[in-house]
Coordinates of C-alpha atoms in Angstrom, one line a residue:
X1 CA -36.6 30.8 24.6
X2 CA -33.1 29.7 23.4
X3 CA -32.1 30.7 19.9
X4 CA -30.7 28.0 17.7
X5 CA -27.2 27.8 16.3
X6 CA -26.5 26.3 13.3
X7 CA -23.1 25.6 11.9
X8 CA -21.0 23.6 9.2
X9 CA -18.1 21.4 9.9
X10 CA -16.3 20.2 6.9
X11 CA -13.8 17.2 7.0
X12 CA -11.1 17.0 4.5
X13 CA -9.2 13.8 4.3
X14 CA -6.1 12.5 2.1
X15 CA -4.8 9.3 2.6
X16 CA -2.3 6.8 0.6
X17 CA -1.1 9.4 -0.6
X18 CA 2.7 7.7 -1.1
X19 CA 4.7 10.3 -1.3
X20 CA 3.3 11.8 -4.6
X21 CA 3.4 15.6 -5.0
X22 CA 4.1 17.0 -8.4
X23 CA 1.3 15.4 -10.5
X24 CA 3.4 13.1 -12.4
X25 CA 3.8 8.9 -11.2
X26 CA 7.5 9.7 -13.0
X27 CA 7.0 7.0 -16.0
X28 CA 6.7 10.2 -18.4
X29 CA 6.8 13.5 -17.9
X30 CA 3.1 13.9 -18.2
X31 CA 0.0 16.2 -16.2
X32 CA -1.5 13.2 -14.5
X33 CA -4.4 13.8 -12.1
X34 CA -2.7 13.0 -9.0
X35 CA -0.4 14.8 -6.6
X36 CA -0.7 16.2 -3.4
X37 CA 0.0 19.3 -5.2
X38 CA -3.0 19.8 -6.8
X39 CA -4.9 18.4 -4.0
X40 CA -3.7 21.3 -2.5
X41 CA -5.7 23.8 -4.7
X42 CA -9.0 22.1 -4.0
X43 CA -8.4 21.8 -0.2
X44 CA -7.4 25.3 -0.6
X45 CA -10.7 26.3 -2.1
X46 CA -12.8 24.0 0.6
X47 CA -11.8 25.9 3.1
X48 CA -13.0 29.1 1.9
X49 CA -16.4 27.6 2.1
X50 CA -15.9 27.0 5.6
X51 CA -14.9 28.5 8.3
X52 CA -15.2 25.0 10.8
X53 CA -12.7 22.7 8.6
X54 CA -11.0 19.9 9.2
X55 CA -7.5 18.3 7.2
X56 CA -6.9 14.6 8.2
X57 CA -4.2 12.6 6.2
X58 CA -4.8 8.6 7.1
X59 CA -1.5 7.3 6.5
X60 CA 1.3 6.0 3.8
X61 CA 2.5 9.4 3.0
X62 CA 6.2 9.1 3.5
X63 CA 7.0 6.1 1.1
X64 CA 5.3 4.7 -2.9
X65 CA 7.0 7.1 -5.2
X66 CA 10.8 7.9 -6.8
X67 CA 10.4 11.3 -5.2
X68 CA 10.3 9.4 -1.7
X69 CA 13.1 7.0 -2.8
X70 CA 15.3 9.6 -4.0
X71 CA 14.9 11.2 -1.1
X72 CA 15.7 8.6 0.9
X73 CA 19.2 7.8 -0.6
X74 CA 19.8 12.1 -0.3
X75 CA 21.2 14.3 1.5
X76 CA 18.3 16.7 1.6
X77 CA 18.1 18.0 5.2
X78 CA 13.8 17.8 5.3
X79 CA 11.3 15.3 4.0
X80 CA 9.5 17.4 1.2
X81 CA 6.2 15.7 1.3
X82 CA 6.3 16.8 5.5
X83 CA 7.3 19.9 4.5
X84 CA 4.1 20.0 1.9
X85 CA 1.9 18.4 5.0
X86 CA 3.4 21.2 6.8
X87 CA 3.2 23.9 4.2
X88 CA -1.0 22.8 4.2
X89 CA -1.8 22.8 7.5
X90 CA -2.8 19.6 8.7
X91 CA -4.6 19.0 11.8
X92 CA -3.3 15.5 12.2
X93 CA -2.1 12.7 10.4
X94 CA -2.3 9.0 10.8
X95 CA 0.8 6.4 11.0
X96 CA 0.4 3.7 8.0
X97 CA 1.9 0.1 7.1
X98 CA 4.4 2.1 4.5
X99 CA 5.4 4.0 7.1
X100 CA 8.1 1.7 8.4
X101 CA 9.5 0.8 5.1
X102 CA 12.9 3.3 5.1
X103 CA 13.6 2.0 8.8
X104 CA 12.7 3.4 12.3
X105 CA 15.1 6.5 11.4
X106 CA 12.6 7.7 8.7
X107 CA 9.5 7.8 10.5
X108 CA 10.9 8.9 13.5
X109 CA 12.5 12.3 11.2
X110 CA 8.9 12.7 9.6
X111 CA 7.1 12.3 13.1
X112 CA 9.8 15.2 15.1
X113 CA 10.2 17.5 11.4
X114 CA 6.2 17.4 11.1
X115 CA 4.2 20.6 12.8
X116 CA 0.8 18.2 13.4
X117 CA 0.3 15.6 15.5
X118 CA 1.1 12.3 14.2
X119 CA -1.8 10.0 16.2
X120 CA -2.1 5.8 16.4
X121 CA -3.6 4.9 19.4
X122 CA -2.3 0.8 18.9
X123 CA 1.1 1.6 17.5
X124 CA 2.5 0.3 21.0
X125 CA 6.4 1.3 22.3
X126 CA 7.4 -2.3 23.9
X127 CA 9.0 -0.4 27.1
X128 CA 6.2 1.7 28.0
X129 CA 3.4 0.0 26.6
X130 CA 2.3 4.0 25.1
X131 CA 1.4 5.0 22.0
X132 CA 4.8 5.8 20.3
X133 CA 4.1 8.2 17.9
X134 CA 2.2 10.8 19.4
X135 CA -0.8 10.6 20.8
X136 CA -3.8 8.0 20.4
X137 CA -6.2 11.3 19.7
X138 CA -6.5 14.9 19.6
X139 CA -9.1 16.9 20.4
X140 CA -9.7 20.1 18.4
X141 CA -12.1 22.8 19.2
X142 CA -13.2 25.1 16.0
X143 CA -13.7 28.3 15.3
X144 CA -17.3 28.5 16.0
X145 CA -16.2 26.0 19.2
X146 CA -17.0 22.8 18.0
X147 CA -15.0 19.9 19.8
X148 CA -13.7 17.3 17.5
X149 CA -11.9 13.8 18.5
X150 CA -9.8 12.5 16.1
X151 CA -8.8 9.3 17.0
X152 CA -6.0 7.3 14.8
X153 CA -6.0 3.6 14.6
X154 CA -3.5 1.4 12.6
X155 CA -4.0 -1.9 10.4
X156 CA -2.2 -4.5 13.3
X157 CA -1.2 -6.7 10.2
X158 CA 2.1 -5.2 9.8
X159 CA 4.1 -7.5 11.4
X160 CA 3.8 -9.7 8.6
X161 CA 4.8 -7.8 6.1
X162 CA 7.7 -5.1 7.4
X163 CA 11.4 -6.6 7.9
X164 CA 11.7 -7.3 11.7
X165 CA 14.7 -4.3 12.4
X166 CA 12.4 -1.7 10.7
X167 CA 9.5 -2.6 14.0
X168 CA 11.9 -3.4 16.9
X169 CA 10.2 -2.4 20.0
X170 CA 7.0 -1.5 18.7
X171 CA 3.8 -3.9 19.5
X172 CA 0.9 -3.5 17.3
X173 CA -2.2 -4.5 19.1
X174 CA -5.5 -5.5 17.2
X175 CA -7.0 -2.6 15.7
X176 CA -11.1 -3.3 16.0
X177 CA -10.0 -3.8 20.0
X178 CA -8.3 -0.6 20.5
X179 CA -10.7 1.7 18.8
X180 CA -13.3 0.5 20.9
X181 CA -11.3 0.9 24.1
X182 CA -10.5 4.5 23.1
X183 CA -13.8 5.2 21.3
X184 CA -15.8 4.1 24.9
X185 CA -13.0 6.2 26.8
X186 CA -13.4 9.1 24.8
X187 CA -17.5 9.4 25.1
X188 CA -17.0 8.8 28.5
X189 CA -14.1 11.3 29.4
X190 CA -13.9 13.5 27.1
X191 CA -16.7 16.4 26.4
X192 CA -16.9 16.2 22.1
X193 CA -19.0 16.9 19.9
X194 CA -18.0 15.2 16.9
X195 CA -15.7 11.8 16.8
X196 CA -13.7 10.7 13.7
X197 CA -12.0 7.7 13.6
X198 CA -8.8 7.8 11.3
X199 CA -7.6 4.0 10.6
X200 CA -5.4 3.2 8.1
X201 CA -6.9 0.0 6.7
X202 CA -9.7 -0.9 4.8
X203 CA -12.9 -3.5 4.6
X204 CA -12.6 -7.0 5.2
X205 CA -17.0 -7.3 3.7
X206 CA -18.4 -5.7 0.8
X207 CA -20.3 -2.6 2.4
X208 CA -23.9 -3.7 0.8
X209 CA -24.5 -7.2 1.5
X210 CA -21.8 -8.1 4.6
X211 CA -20.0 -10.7 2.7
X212 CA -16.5 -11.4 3.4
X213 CA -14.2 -10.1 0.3
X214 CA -11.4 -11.4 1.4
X215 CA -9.8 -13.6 3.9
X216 CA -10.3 -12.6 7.0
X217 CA -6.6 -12.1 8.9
X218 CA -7.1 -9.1 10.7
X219 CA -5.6 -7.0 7.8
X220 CA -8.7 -5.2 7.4
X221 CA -11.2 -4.6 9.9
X222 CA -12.9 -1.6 8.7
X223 CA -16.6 -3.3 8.5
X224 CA -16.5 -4.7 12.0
X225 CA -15.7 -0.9 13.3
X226 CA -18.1 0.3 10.8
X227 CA -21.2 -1.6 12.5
X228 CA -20.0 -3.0 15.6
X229 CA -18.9 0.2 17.5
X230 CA -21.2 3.1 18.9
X231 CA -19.7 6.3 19.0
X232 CA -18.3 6.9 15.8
X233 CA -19.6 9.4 13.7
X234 CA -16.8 9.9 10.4
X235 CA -14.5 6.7 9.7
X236 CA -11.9 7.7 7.3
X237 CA -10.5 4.4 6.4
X238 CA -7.7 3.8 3.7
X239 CA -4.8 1.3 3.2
X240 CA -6.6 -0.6 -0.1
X241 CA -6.7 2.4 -2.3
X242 CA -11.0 2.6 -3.1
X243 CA -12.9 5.1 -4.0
X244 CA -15.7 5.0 -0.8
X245 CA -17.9 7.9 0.0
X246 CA -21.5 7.2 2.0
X247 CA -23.3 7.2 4.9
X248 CA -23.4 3.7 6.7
X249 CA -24.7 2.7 9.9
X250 CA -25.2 6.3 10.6
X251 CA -21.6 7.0 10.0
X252 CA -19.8 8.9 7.3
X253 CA -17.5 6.5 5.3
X254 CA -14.8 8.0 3.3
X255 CA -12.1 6.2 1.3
X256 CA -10.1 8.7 -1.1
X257 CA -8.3 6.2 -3.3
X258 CA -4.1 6.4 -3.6
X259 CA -1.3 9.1 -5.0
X260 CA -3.8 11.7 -4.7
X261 CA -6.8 11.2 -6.9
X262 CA -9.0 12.6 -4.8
X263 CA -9.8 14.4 -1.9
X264 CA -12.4 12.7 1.0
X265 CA -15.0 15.9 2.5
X266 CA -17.3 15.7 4.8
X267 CA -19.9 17.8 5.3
X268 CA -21.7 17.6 9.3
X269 CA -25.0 19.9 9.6
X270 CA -25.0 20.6 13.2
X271 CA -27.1 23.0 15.7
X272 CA -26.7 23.9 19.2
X273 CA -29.2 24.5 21.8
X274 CA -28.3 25.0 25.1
X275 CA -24.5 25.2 24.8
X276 CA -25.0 21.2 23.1
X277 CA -23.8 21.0 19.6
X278 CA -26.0 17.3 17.7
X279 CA -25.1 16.2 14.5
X280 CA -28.2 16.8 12.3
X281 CA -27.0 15.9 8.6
X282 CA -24.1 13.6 7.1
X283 CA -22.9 14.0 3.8
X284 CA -19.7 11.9 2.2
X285 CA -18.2 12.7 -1.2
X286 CA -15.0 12.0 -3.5
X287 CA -14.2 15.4 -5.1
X288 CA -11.5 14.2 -8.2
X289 CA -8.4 15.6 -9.2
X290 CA -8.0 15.8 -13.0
X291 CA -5.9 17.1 -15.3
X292 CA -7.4 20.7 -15.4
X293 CA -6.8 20.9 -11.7
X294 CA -4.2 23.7 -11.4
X295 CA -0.9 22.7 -9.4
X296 CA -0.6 25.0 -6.4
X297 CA 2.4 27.1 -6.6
X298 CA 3.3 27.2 -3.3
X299 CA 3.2 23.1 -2.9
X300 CA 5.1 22.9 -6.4
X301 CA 8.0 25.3 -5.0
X302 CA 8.4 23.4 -1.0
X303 CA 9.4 20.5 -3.6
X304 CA 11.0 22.0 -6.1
X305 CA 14.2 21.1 -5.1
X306 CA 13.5 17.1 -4.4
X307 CA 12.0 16.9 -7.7
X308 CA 14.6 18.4 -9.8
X309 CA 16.9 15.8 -8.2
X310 CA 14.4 12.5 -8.4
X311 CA 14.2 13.7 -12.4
X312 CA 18.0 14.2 -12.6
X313 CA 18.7 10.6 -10.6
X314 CA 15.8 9.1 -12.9
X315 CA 17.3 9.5 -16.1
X316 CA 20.7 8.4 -15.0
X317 CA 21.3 5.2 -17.5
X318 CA 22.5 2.6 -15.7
X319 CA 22.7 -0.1 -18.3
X320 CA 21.7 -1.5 -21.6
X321 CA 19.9 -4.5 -23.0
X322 CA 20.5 -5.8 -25.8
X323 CA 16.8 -7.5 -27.1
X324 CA 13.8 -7.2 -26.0
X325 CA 11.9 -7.0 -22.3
X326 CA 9.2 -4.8 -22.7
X327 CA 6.0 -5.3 -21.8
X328 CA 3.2 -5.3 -24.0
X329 CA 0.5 -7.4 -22.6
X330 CA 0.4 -7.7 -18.9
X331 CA -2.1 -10.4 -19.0
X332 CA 0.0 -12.8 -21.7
X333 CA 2.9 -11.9 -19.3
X334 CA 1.6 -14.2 -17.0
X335 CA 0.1 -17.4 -19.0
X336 CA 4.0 -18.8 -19.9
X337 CA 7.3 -17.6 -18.9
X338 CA 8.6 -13.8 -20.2
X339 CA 11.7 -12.3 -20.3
X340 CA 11.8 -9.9 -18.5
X341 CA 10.2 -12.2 -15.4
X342 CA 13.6 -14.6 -15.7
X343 CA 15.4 -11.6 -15.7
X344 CA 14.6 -10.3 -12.3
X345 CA 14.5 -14.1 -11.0
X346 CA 18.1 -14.3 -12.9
X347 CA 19.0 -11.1 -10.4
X348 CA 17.5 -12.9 -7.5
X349 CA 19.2 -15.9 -8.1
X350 CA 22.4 -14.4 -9.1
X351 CA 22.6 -12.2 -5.5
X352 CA 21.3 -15.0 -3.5
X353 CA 23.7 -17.9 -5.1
X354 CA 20.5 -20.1 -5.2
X355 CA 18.7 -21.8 -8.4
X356 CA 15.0 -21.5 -7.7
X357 CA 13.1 -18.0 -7.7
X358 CA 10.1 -16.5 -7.7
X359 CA 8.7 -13.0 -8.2
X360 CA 5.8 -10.7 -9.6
X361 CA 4.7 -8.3 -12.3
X362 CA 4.0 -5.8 -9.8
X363 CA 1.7 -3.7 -11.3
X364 CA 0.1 -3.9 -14.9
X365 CA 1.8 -0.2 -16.2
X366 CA 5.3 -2.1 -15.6
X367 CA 6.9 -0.9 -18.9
X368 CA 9.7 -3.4 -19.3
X369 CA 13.0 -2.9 -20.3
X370 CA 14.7 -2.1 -24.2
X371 CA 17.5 -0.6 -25.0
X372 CA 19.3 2.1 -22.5
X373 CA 17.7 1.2 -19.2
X374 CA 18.2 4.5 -16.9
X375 CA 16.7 5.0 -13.3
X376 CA 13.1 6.0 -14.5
X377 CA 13.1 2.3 -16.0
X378 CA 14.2 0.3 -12.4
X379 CA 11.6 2.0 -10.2
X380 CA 8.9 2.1 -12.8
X381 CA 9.2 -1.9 -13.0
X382 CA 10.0 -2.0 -9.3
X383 CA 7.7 -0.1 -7.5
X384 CA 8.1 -1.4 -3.5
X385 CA 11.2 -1.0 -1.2
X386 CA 11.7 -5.0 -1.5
X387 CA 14.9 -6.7 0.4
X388 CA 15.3 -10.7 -0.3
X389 CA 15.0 -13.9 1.9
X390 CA 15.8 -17.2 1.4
X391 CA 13.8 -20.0 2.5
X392 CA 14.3 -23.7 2.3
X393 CA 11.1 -24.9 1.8
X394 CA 9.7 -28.5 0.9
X395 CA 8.1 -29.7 -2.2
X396 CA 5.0 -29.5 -0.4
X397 CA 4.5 -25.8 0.6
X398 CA 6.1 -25.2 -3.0
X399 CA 2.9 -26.8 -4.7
X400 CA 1.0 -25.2 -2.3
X401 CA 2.0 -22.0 -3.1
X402 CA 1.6 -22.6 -6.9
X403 CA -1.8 -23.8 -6.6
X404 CA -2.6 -20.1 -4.4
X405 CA -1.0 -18.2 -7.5
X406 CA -3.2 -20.2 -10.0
X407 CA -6.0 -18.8 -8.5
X408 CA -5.0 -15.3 -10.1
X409 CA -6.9 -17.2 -13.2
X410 CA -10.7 -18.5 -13.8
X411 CA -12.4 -19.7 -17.0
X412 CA -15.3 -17.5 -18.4
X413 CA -18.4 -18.7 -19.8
X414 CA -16.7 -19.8 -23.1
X415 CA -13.8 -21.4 -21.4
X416 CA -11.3 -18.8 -22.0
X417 CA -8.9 -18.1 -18.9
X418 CA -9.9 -14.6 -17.8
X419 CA -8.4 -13.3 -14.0
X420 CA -10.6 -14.0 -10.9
X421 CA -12.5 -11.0 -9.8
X422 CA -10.6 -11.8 -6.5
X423 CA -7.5 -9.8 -7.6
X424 CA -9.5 -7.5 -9.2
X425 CA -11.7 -6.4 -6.3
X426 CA -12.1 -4.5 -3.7
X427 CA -8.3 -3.5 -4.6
X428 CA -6.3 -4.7 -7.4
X429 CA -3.6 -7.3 -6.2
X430 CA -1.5 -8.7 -9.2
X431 CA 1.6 -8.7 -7.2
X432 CA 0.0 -11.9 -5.4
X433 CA 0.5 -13.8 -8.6
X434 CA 4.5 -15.3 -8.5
X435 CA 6.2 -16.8 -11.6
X436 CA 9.0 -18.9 -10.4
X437 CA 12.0 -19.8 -12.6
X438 CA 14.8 -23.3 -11.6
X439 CA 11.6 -25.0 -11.5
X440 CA 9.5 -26.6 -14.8
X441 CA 5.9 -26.6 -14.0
X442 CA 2.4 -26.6 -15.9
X443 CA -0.9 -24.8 -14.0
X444 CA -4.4 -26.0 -15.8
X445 CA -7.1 -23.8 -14.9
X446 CA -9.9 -26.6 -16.3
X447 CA -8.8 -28.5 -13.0
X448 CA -10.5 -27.7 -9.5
X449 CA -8.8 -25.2 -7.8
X450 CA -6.0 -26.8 -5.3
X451 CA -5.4 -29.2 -7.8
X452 CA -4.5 -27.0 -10.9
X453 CA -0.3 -28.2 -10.7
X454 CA -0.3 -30.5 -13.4
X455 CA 3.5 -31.0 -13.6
X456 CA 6.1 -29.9 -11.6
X457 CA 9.8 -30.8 -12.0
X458 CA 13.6 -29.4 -11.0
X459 CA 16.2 -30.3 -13.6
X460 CA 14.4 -33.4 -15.1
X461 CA 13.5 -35.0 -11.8
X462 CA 9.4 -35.1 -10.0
X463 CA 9.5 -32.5 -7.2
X464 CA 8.5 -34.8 -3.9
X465 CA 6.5 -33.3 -1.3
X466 CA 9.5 -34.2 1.3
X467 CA 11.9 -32.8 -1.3
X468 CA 13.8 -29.5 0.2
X469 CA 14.7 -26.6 -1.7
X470 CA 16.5 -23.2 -0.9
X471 CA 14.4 -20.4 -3.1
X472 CA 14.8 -16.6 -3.2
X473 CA 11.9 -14.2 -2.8
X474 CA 11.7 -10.9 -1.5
X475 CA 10.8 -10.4 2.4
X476 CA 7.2 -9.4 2.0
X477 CA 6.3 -12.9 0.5
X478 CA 9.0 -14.9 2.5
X479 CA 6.5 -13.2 5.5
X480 CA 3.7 -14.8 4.5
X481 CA 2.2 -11.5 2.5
X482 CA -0.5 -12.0 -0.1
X483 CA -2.2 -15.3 2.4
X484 CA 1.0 -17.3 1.6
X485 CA 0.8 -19.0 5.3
X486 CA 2.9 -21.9 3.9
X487 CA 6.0 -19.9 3.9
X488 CA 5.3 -18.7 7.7
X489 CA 8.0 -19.9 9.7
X490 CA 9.8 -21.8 7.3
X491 CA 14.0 -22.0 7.9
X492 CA 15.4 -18.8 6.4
X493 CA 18.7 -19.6 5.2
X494 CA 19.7 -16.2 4.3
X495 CA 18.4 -12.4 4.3
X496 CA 19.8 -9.5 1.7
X497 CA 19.3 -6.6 3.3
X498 CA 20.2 -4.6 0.5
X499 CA 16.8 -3.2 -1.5
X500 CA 16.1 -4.9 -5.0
X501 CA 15.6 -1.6 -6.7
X502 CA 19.9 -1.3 -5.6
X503 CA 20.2 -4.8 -6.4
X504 CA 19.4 -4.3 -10.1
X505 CA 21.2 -1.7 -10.8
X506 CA 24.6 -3.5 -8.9
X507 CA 23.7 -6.1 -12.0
X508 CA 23.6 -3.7 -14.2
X509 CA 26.9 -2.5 -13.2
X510 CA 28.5 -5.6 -13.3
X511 CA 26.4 -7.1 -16.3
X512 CA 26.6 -3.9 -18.9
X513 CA 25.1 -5.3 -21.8
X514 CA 21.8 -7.7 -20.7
X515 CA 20.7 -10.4 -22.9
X516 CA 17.6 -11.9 -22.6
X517 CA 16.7 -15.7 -22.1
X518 CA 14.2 -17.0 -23.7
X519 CA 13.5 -20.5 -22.4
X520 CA 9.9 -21.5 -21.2
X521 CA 9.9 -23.6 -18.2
X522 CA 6.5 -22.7 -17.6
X523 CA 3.0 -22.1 -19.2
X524 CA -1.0 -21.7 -17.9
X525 CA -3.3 -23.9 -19.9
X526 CA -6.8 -24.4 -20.0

């Protein structure tokens, strides 16, 4: 009779991690629970409960915090969150959107400096119709010889969002189609035991009832791999920064969140009879990381060196303003026009030599600006590696894209405007909400949606839908980012390549002393 063997395969996954290693977002000088750093100390301590274990990172590691843009604009000779990655031990990580944002350059540096495999089997090279970064899958055999496939797969969607120069020669082919080509070709050719799927992007349905939570572009297709593909047993998935951790359609789901707030594990029960290892148990969790979590030492002192200089570069003061842009409610921010909104458009305006503009609060812990403005100030306000287009665009796709913005807004049962769960859930998307400046309009949310543009007028005149217009915006919108389809393939008149974080301080430079303006040109009404 043939003794059973029973072992323990833990999974640890990280992903959206954007560049964040000290635990600090670097808006204060505070122990926030984030950081690869102290992720470090609880992977450290997962592994010493298991001896089969696993360290998957699922992409956008390499761009998302100052550390990573200081970096960027260094002379530092190594990444310091590869060297981290490095430093850890990672069995393989997983190309993301953000990936691409510092340029071909950059990721190719991370990919050759890193000592794991970088894996995404539809991240296409154009000559040779391969995978170009690495492989599409590993396969790693452990300790107690368990053979694991780890297969990476890639949101196809960036196309239309990264700036054309940053993906030349690099086809992204449709994500749900090559992981089940590979996921087929892999239980038929390769002898594993376990198969994780690694994809860098998220769920297009809620994971309870199948209902579509968003539109459904192709962006996320995590639902259809979820239940439509045999094979699978562990989909990490990422890319729209949830909290997911169960067991669906007999596979472990794990989604860990962004900048390091928690670390994915799974746990596989397995036994083995006759030389055949079969998956008895699944379990998925979320273990946090909070403020008690210790840093880890060793982490804190492979960036020690990029973090001294990100704080020295932050706190450089690059201009002053003379009044008030500060923000104290995120939410009023966006009912009628506020400083500090004309005062990027003002920017975009100023470096595009155009009139009309249009831009986002970003994120809702956007402080503002008062008084000295230093580094710490720009990048806390401006979060994402933005460039600008220009676009001529008609009166048409203008209203259009007004009345897609007004949907940020809903009434609630006693007809206050409250925010659409829309932008709320499954990931929090405020930056999809644009205040435009050159332009007078009104938006009442009483009206049926598409039909909210109550007014809209440039200097004194009724915008016609045949009118044309040259407007500024940055390149991820100009794309079409966000479900703005009416600005696909409209003219672009002009592109700055140089990034808006540069582009404000340049103002400041040449503007010292900001005033702020304090003309309304628009408001959102009942």
């Amino acid at each position: 009779m043939t003794k059973e063997q029973t072992q323990t395969l833990t999974i640890l996954a990280t992903s959206d991690i954007h560049g964040h290693i000290y635990p600090t977002t670097y808006r204060g000088k505070l122990n926030q629970p984030i950081g690869l750093a102290k992720l470090a100390t609880i992977i450290e301590k997962e592994r010493k409960k298991s001896a089969d274990t696993l360290l998957i990172d699922n992409g956008d590691m390499i761009q998302g915090s100052p550390l990573m843009y200081s970096y960027h604009h260094s002379t530092l000779p190594t990444n310091p969150i590869i060297e981290a990655m490095n430093q850890l031990g990672f069995d393989a990580g997983v190309v993301g959107n953000h990936e691409f944002n510092f340029g071909r350059s950059a990721i190719d540096k991370a990919v050759s400096s890193s000592h794991f495999p970088w894996l995404s089997a539809n991240v296409i090279d154009q000559s040779n119709k391969q995978p170009i970064y690495g492989k599409p899958y590993v396969i790693q055999e452990t300790d107690s010889g368990i053979k694991v496939a780890i297969l990476g797969i890639t949101t196809h969607y960036i196309p239309n969002w990264e700036k054309p120069d940053h993906i030349r020669g690099i086809d992204f082919s449709d994500a749900y189609e090559a992981t089940n080509y590979w996921v087929k070709g892999i239980r038929e050719h390769e002898a594993v035991d376990v198969l994780i799927v690694s994809y860098h992007g998220g769920f297009e349905r809620d994971l309870i009832t199948g209902e579509p939570t968003e539109k459904l572009t192709g962006e996320n297709q995590g639902y259809r791999i979820l239940t439509e593909i045999d094979g699978i047993d562990v989909l990490l998935t990422g890319h729209q920064h949830r909290k997911i951790a169960q067991i669906h359609s007999e596979k472990a789901v794990i989604q860990p969140g962004v900048n390091g707030e928690a670390l994915g594990k799974v746990t596989l029960n397995l036994s083995k009879v006759n030389n055949t290892w079969t998956i008895n148990h699944k379990h998925a969790e979320l273990i946090p990381v909070t403020v008690e979590t210790p840093v880890s030492e060793a982490i804190s002192l492979v960036a020690r060196e990029a973090h001294k200089q990100t704080e020295l570069w932050l706190d450089k003061p690059v201009g002053y303003v003379e009044g008030d842009l500060s923000v104290t409610d995120p939410f009023q921010l966006r009912l009628a026009t506020h400083p500090l909104i004309s005062f990027i458009n003002s920017v975009q305006e100023d470096v595009a030599q155009v009139d009309i503009s249009l831009t986002s609060l970003f994120h809702d812990q956007a402080p503002g600006f008062s008084g000295e403005v230093t580094m710490r100030e720009i990048v806390s306000n401006y979060i994402y590696p933005n460039t600008l287009t220009v676009l001529q665009l008609t009166g048409k796709a203008m209203k259009q894209a007004l009345e897609l913005s007004a949907n940020y807004f809903q009434l609630d049962d006693e007809n206050n405007i409250t925010i659409n769960p829309d932008f709320l859930y499954p990931k929090p998307a405020p930056y999809n909400y644009d205040m435009w400046s050159g332009i007078d309009y009104q938006l009442s949310i009483s009206q049926p949606v598409g039909k909210r543009v109550t007014s809209l007028y440039y200097q004194g005149q009724l915008i016609r839908e045949d009118d044309t217009f040259h407007v500024v915006m940055n390149h991820y919108r100009a794309s079409g980012g966000g479900n703005f389809d009416m600005f696909k393939d409209k003219p672009v008149i002009k592109q700055i390549q140089t990034d808006m974080t540069e582009l404000l301080v340049d103002y400041f430079t040449k503007h010292p002393i900001v005033v702020p303006q304090y003309r309304t040109n628009f408001t959102v009404t009942r």
